[in-house]
XYZ file of C-alpha atoms in Angstrom:
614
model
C 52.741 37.115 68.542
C 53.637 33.575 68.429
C 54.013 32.175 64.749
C 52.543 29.656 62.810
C 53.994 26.161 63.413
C 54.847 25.862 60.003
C 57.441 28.690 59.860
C 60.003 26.365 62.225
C 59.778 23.322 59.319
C 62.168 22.821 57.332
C 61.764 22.608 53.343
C 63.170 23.142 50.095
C 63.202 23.457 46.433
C 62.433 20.932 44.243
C 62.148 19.407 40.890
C 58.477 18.125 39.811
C 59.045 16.216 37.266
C 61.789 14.157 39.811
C 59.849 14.563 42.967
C 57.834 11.264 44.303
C 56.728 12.873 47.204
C 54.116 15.352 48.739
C 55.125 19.332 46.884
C 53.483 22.644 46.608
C 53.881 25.344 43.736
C 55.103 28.989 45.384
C 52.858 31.409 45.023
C 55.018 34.192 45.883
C 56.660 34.257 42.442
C 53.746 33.220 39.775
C 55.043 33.892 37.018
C 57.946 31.278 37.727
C 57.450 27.770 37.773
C 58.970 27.447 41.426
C 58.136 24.678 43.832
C 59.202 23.277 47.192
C 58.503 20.588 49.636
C 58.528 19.987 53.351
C 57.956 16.024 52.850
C 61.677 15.930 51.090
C 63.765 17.529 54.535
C 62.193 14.974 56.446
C 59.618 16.995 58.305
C 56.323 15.049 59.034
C 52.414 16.667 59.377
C 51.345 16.536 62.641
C 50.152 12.971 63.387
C 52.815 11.368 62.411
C 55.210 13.942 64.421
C 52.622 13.016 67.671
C 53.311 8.808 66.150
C 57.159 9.062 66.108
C 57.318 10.766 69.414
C 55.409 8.669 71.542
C 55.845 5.169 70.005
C 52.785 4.376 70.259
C 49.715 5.656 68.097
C 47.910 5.004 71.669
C 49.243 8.177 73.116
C 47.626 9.790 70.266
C 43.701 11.361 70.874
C 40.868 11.886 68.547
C 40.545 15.166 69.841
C 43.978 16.067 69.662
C 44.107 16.005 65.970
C 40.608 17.796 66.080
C 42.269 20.692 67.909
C 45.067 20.832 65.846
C 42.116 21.546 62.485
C 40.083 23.937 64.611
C 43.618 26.057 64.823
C 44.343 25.845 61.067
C 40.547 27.206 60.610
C 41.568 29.925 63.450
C 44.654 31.064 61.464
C 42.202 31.057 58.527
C 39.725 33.259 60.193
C 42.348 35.924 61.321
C 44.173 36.173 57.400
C 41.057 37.438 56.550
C 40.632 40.309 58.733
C 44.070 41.318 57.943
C 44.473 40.853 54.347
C 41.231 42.553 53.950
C 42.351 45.901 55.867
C 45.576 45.894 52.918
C 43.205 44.825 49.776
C 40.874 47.945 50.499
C 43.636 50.562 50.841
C 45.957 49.365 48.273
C 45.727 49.318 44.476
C 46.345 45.390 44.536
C 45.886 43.143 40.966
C 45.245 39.362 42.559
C 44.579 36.567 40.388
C 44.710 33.080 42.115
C 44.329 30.168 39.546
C 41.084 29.041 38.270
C 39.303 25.822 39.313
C 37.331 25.940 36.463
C 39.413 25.678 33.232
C 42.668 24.289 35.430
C 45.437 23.435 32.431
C 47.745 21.906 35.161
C 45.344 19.540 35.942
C 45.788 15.600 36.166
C 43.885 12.704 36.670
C 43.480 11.255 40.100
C 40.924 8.146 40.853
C 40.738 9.372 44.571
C 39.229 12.538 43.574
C 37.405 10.928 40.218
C 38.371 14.081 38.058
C 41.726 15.966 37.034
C 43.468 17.670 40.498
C 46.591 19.993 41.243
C 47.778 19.494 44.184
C 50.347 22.022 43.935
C 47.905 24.975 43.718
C 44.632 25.897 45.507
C 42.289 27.789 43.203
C 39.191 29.848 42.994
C 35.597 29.158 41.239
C 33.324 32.093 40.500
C 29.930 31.286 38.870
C 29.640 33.075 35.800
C 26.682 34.814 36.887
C 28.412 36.466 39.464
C 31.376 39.280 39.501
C 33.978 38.939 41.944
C 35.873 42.454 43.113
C 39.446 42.860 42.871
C 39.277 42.937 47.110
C 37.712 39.285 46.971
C 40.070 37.975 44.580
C 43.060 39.447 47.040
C 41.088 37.780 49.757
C 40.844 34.666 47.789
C 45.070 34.962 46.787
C 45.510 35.413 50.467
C 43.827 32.265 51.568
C 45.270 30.194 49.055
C 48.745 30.575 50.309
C 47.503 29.184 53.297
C 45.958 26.603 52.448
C 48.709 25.515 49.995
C 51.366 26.053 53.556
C 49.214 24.027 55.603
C 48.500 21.227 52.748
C 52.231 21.120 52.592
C 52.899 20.628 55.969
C 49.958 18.444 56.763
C 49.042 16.527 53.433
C 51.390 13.920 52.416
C 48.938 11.305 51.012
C 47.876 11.977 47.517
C 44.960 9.131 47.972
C 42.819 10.411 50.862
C 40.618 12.776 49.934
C 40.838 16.199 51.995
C 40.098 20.090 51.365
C 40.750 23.120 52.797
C 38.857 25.668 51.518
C 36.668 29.177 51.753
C 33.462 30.274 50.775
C 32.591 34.127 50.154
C 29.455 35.434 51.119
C 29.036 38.542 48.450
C 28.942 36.138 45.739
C 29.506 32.671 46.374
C 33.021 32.395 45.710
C 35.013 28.899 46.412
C 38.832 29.022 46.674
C 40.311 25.704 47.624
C 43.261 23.308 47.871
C 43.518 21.207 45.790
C 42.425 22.808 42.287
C 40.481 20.611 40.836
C 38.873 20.791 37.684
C 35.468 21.366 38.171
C 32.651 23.604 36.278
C 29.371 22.575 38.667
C 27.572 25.759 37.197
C 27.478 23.774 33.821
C 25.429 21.348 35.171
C 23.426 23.643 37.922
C 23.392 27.431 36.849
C 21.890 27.993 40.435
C 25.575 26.047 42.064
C 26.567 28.318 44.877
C 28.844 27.629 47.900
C 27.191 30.184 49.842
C 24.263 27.020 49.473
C 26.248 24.099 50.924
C 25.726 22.652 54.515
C 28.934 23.639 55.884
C 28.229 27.014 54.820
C 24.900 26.937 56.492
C 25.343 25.372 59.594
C 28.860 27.864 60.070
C 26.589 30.585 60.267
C 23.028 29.810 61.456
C 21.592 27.651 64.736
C 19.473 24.586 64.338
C 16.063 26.193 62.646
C 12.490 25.138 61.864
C 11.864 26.553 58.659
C 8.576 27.337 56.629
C 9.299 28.420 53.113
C 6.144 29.779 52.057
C 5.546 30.965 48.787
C 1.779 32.760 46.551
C 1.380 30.813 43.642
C -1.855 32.240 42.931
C 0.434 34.852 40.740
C 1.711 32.146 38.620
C 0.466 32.736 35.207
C 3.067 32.355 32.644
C 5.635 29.632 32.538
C 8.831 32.234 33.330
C 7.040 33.209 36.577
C 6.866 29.968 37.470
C 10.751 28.957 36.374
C 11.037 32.297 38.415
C 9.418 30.637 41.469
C 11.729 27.568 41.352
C 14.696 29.087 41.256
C 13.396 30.910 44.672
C 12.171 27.709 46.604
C 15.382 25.901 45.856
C 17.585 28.464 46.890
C 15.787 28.563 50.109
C 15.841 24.934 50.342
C 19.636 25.339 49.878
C 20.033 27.330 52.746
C 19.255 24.323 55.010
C 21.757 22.175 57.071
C 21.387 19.043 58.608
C 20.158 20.062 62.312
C 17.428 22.071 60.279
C 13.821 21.048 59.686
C 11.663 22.431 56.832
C 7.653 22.319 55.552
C 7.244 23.702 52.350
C 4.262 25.770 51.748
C 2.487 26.912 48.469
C -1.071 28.655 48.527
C -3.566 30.657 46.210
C -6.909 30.388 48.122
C -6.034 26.465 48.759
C -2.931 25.094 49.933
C -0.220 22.490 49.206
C 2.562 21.774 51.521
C 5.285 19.058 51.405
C 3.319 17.927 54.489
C 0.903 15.795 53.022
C 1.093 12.407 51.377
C 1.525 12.624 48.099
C 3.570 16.255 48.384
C 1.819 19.518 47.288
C -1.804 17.929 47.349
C -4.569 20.541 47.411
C -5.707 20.966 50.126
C -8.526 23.464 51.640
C -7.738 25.582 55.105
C -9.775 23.265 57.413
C -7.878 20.008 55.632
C -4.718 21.635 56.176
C -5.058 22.415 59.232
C -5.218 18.512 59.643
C -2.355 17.906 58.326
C -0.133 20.246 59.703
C -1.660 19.809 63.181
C 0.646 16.106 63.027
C 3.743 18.667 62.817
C 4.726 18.130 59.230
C 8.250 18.838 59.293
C 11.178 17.661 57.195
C 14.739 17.314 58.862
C 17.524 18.208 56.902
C 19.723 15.261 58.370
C 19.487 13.344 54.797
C 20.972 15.304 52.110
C 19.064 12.565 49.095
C 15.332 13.248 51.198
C 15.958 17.244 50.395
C 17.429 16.608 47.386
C 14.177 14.833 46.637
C 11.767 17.257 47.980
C 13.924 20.358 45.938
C 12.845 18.092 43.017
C 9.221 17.301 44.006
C 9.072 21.293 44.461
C 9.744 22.214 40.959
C 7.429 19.875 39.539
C 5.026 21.024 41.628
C 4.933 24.560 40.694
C 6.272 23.398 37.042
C 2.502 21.773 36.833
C 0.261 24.427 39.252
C -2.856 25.195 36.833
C -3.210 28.977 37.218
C -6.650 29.709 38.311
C -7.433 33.131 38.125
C -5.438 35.282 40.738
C -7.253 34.646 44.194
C -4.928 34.369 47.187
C -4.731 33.789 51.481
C -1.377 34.717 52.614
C -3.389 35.465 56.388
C -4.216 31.459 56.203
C -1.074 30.784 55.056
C 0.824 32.586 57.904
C -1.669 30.913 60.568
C -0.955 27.874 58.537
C 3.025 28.583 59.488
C 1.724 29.566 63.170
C 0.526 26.003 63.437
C 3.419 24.405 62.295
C 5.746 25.802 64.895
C 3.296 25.598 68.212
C 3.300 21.885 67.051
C 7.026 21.580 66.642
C 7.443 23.695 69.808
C 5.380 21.754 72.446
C 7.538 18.187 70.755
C 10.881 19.020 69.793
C 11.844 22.998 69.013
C 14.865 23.504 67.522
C 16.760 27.114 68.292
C 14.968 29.709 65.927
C 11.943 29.776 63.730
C 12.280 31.160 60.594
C 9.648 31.967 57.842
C 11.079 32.736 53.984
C 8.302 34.114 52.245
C 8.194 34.789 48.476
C 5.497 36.986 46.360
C 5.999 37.462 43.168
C 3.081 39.149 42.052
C -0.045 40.562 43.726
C -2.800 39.022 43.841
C -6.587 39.900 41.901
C -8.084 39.205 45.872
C -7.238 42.187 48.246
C -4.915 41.189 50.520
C -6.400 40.936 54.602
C -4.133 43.018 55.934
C -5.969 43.107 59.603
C -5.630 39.735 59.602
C -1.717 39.493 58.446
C -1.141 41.755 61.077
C -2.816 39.840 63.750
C -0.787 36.727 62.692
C 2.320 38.633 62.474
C 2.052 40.143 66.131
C 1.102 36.417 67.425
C 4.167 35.227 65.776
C 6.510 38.053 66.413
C 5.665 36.908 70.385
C 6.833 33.279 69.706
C 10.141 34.756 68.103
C 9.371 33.853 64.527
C 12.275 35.623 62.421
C 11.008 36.305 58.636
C 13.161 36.634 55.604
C 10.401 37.997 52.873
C 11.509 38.307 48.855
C 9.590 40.888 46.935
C 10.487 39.222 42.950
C 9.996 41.182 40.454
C 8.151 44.495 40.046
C 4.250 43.462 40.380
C 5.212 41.427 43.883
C 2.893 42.632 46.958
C 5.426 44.996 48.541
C 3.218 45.509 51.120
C 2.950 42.087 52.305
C 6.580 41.105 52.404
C 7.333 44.445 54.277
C 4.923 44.003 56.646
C 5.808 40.673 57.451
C 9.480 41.031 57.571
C 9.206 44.265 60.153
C 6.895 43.064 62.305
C 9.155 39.953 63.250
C 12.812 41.880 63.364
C 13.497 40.347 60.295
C 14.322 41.671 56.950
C 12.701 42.018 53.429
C 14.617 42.168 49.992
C 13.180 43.971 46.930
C 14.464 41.654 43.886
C 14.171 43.588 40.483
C 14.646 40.649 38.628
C 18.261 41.564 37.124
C 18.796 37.723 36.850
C 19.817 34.769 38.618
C 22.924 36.030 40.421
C 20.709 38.973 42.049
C 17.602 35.923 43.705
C 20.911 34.090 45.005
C 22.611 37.229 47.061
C 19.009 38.334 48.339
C 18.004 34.879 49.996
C 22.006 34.502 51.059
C 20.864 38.015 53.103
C 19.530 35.314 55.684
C 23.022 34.641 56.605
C 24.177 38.423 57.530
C 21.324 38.983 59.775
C 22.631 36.035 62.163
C 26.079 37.023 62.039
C 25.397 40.612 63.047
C 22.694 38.815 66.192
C 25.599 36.376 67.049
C 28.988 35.807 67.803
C 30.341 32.628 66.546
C 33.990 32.493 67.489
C 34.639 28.513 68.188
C 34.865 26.039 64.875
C 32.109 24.420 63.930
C 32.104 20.939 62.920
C 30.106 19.269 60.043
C 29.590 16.262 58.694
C 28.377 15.884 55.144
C 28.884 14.476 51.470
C 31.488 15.997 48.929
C 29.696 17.184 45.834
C 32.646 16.275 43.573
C 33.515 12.494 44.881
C 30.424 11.223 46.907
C 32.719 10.563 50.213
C 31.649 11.686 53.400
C 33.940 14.228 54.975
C 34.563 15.715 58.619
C 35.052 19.539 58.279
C 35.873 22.343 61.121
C 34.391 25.658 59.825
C 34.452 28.812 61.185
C 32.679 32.166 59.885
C 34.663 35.069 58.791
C 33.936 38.432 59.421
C 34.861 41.795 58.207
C 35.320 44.093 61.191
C 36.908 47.013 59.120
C 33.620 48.496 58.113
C 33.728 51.214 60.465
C 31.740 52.602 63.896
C 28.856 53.745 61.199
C 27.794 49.813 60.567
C 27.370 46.080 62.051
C 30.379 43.969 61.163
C 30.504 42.094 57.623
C 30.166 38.539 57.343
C 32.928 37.924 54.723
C 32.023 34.128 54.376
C 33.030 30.702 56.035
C 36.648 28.815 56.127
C 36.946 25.066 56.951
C 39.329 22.049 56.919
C 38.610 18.652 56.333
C 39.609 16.795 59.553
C 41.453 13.862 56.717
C 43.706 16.450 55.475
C 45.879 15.174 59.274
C 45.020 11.717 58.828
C 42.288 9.268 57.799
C 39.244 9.245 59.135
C 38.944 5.744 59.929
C 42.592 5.757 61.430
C 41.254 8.846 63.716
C 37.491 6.413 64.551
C 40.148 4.033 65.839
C 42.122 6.860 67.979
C 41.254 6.925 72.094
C 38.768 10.052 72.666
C 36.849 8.942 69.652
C 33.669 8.805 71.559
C 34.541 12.493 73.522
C 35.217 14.186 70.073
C 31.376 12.494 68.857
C 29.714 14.172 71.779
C 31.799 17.623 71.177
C 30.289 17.402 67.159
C 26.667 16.650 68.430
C 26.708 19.264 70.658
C 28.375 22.263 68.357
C 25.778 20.787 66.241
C 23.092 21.318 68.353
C 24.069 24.008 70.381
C 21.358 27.271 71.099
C 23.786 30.773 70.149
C 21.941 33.314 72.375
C 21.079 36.261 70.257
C 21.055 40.127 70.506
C 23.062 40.117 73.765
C 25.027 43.698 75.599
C 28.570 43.410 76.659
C 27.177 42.362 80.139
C 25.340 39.135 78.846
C 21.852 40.900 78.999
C 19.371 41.551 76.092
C 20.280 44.506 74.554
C 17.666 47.316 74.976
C 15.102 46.901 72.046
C 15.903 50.627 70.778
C 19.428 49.654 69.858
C 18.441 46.514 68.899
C 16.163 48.443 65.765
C 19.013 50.454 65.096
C 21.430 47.779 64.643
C 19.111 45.700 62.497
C 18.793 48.987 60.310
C 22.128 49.623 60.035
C 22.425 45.778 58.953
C 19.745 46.060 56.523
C 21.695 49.491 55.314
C 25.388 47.253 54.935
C 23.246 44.639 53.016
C 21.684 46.647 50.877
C 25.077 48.226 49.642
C 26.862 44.749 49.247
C 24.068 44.092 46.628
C 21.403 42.319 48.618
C 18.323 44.023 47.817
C 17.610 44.589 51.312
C 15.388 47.694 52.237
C 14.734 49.753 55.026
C 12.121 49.075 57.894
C 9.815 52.529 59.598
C 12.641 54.261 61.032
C 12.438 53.191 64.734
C 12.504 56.701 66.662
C 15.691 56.167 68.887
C 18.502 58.482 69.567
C 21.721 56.051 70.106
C 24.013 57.536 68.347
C 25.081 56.409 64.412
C 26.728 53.333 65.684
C 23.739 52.124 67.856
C 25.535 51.078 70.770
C 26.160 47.673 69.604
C 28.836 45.909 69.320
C 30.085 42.070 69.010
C 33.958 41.700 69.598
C 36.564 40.143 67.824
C 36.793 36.564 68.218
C 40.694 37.379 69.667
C 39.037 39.020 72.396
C 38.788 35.992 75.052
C 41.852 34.804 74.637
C 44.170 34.814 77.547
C 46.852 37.629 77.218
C 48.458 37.253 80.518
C 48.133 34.603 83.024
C 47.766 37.063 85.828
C 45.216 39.182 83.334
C 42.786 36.543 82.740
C 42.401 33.487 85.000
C 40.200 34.032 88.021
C 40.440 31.122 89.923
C 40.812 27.311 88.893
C 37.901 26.897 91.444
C 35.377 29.841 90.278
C 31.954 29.633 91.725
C 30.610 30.925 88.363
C 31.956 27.857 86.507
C 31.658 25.527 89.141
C 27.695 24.129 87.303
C 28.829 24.950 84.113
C 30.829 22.867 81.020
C 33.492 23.880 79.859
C 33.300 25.396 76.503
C 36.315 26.138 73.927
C 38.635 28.923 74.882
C 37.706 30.245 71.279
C 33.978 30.578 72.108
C 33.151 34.157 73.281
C 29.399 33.623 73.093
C 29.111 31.180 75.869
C 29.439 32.829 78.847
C 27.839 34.087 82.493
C 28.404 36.819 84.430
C 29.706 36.355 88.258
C 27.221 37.432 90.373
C 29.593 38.336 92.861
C 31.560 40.997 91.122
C 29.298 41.625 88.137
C 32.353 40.713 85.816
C 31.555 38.960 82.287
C 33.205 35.553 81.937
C 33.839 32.342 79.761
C 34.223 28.770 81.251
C 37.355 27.066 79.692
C 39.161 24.075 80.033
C 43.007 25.035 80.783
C 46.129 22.948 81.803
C 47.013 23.534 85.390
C 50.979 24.387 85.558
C 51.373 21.876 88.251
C 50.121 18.020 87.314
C 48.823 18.952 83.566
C 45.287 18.478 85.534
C 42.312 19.707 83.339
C 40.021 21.956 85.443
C 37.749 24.401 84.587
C 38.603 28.008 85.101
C 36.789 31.406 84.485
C 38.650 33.743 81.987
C 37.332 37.710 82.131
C 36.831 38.948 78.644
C 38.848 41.765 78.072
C 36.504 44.442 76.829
């Protein structure tokens, strides 16, 4: 194995106190105040190493320096699955720094609070618990981050992160620690709710989050029912579009104009019919409509009991057939909350005529049963009938609602197989300033033959932690690297795909989604079983999604086809990294991925086909 660029630099111990330039504490000996620097040998982060070299910052590209984040997220991607395999099987104590609480902490304008740069740290809400296996996770990332920031860092005044979110709980660990408490301000603060999270894991969705207020009779059910809207609002990105629906035997959705107006079935039917739905591009609109959302159901006037939820889901129906025949994006997705049951007796012919119709137009539904008097029935229903998946949430608290709806998330990492960095585009919570990120999920595949792979949560790297952004807006390729964004951003992830690039059979496809539901459930989800589908697969289903290593080239001679493949000839080029974009050659049957590669003679970029190594 080749190693990491940084083990060739040179560095060396120095003095804080007497150091003026760029330094990192060691983490390999915590209990001594130990720290080095690369900046003080002379060695220089990557764009000014490409500067020197050539002369000329013209030589330089945009998406050179691009590439070179994409392989820091890589290397983050990969720590994981090893350090994970040693945290289970050893009796490891790991206990990286706080963010929260930091007492080696300074001011800083550029990041408006109180930073060490010489340490990255690790925020756990205090509603959450963290396991000793996270935390060695968390250790394990932060010397990585604080290696790379050393390296690549050496200006104290532009704002840049590397960090990782963790799905269980919602863990951040990040370089620099910063002081920062957000769940004083927000008990519902989770990272597992940011954009970058989001749009590492999930496609471009149209989203109904529908929820039966006709339950709502006391004022905790009701602070109950915020806390579930907004954490489904929070699971949106900014390729995402939303409609937020309410109903008892009326109906309010953020549709209409003024929000949440009452509205009968025929009147909404109106209003929906004009399509009705929010994007997520504008992080102040949703911010606006979380807040709009809470006062709504703050202020409902319980009425007695009476609910629709079959009007509501045609209600949803009509939403997507409008955003379908205009602009679809990649998956619909209904989140569905019932909190109690309602005094009318639920249609259940009619929910299951809805549910078929919308099962055929791929609707994938994420129900919540909250609390013990939800409809069970209803959510279950719902959820099975459209391959999704349906949480029972006892109420134990805040920290329980957050891992149920963050469920969404496992489901389309175990239907996918995201392997190439993802880039996003979106405003830091702590300063205000806009950042460029690659992220990339990370995945547990140690769980064993008996169960889907493990989302273990999502890495990035802010694209300013090589060099300004402005500097890099300047660079040659600028407009190339735009397109590349937009179209990660936008890209469709087929889903539920064999080895050979066809739909898996729908038998293993049942089993897989039960063992996922089965995984979930254990890592504290809520999530519950669906009817046993009657299949005989085996206890491992017959599905599997590789390691992201997998396409990689090992040997020249191994992997490339031909520089001229017919297979590749009407097709892009995608990122070597990217196993999930790929066609099969219809001469030879073989499975293969369309990459860009340097040609040994000329350094002329051609497309090539590379056989996945199965």
């Amino acid at each position: 194995n080749e190693a990491p660029s940084w083990c060739s630099k040179r560095w060396c111990w120095v003095s804080p106190r007497d150091c003026n330039v760029a330094f990192e504490k060691s983490m390999y000996w915590q209990d001594v105040e130990l720290y080095y620097s690369y900046q003080t040998c002379g060695d220089q982060n990557s764009f000014a190493m490409w500067y020197c070299e050539s002369g000329n910052v013209t030589q330089l590209t945009a998406i050179g320096v691009a590439d070179v984040v994409a392989n820091y997220v890589y290397a983050a991607r990969d720590s994981v699955l090893i350090s994970e395999v040693t945290a289970a099987s050893a009796n490891a104590s790991c206990n990286p720094p706080p963010l929260c609480g930091c007492d080696t902490c300074v001011c800083h304008p550029a990041y408006k609070g109180r930073v060490d740069f010489s340490k990255a740290g690790i925020w756990v809400n205090p509603i959450q618990n963290l396991t000793m296996s996270g935390r060695c996770v968390s250790e394990t990332l932060a010397r990585l981050f604080l290696r790379t920031s050393a390296v690549e860092q050496h200006d104290r005044n532009r704002v840049a992160y590397h960090y990782f979110g963790e799905q269980q709980t919602g863990a951040l660990t990040a370089w620099p620690t910063i002081e920062w408490c957000p769940a004083e301000e927000d008990p519902q603060y989770d990272f597992r709710f940011r954009p970058w999270y989001s749009a590492a894991v999930t496609d471009p969705r149209d989203v109904v989050v529908m929820l039966d207020v006709s339950v709502l009779s006391s004022p905790e059910l009701r602070t109950l029912a915020q806390q579930a809207v907004v954490a489904a609002l929070r699971t949106l990105h900014s390729m995402d579009r939303v409609v937020v629906l309410f109903f008892d035997t009326d109906f309010y959705s953020s549709a209409t104009s003024p929000r949440f107006q009452r509205q009968t079935f025929s009147a909404a039917v109106e209003t929906l019919a004009t399509g009705g739905l929010q994007a997520g591009d504008d992080e102040e609109a949703l911010a606006f409509l979380e807040a709009q959302s809470r006062a709504a159901l703050a202020s409902y006037a319980w009425a007695g009991g009476g609910s629709s939820p079959h009007n509501a889901l045609r209600l949803a129906e009509l939403v997507w057939q409008q955003a379908a025949a205009k602009d679809p994006r990649c998956t619909n997705v209904l989140i569905l909350f019932s909190l109690g049951t309602p005094s009318s007796a639920t249609n259940a012919s009619e929910v299951a005529s809805v549910t078929r119709r919308l099962a055929a137009q791929g609707v994938i539904s994420f129900t919540y049963a909250v609390g013990e008097e939800a409809d069970y029935s209803l959510v279950r229903d719902v959820a099975c009938a459209t391959n999704g998946m349906w949480f029972d949430v006892h109420y134990a608290g805040l920290g329980h609602l957050l891992n149920a709806v963050a469920g969404i998330y496992a489901y389309f990492s175990v239907a996918v197989n995201r392997c190439s960095a993802y880039w996003v585009n979106y405003t830091d919570a702590s300063t205000g300033v806009r950042v460029v990120s690659a992220c990339a999920a990370l995945y547990d595949h140690t769980v064993g033959v008996s169960a889907v792979k493990q989302l273990f949560g999502v890495s990035c790297m802010d694209l300013s932690v090589i060099a300004d952004l402005s500097m890099v807006a300047s660079l040659p390729g600028y407009d190339e690297l735009q397109e590349r964004l937009q179209h990660t951003a936008t890209r469709c992830s087929r889903m539920w795909l064999a080895q050979d690039g066809s739909p898996v059979d729908e038998d293993i496809k049942q089993c897989a989604l039960q063992q996922l539901r089965r995984q979930s459930y254990s890592l504290g989800s809520g999530a519950q079983q669906c009817p046993e589908p009657l299949v005989g697969v085996g206890p491992h289903c017959g599905y599997y999604l590789d390691r992201c290593e997998v396409a990689t080239p090992r040997r020249a001679s191994d992997s490339v086809v031909s520089n001229t493949s017919s297979v590749c000839e009407n097709q892009a080029p995608v990122q070597q990294q990217d196993v999930n974009s790929y066609w099969v050659d219809p001469v030879t049957g073989r499975r293969v991925t369309c990459v860009s590669i340097d040609a040994p003679s000329g350094g002329i970029r051609t497309a090539a086909a590379v056989v996945a190594l199965w």
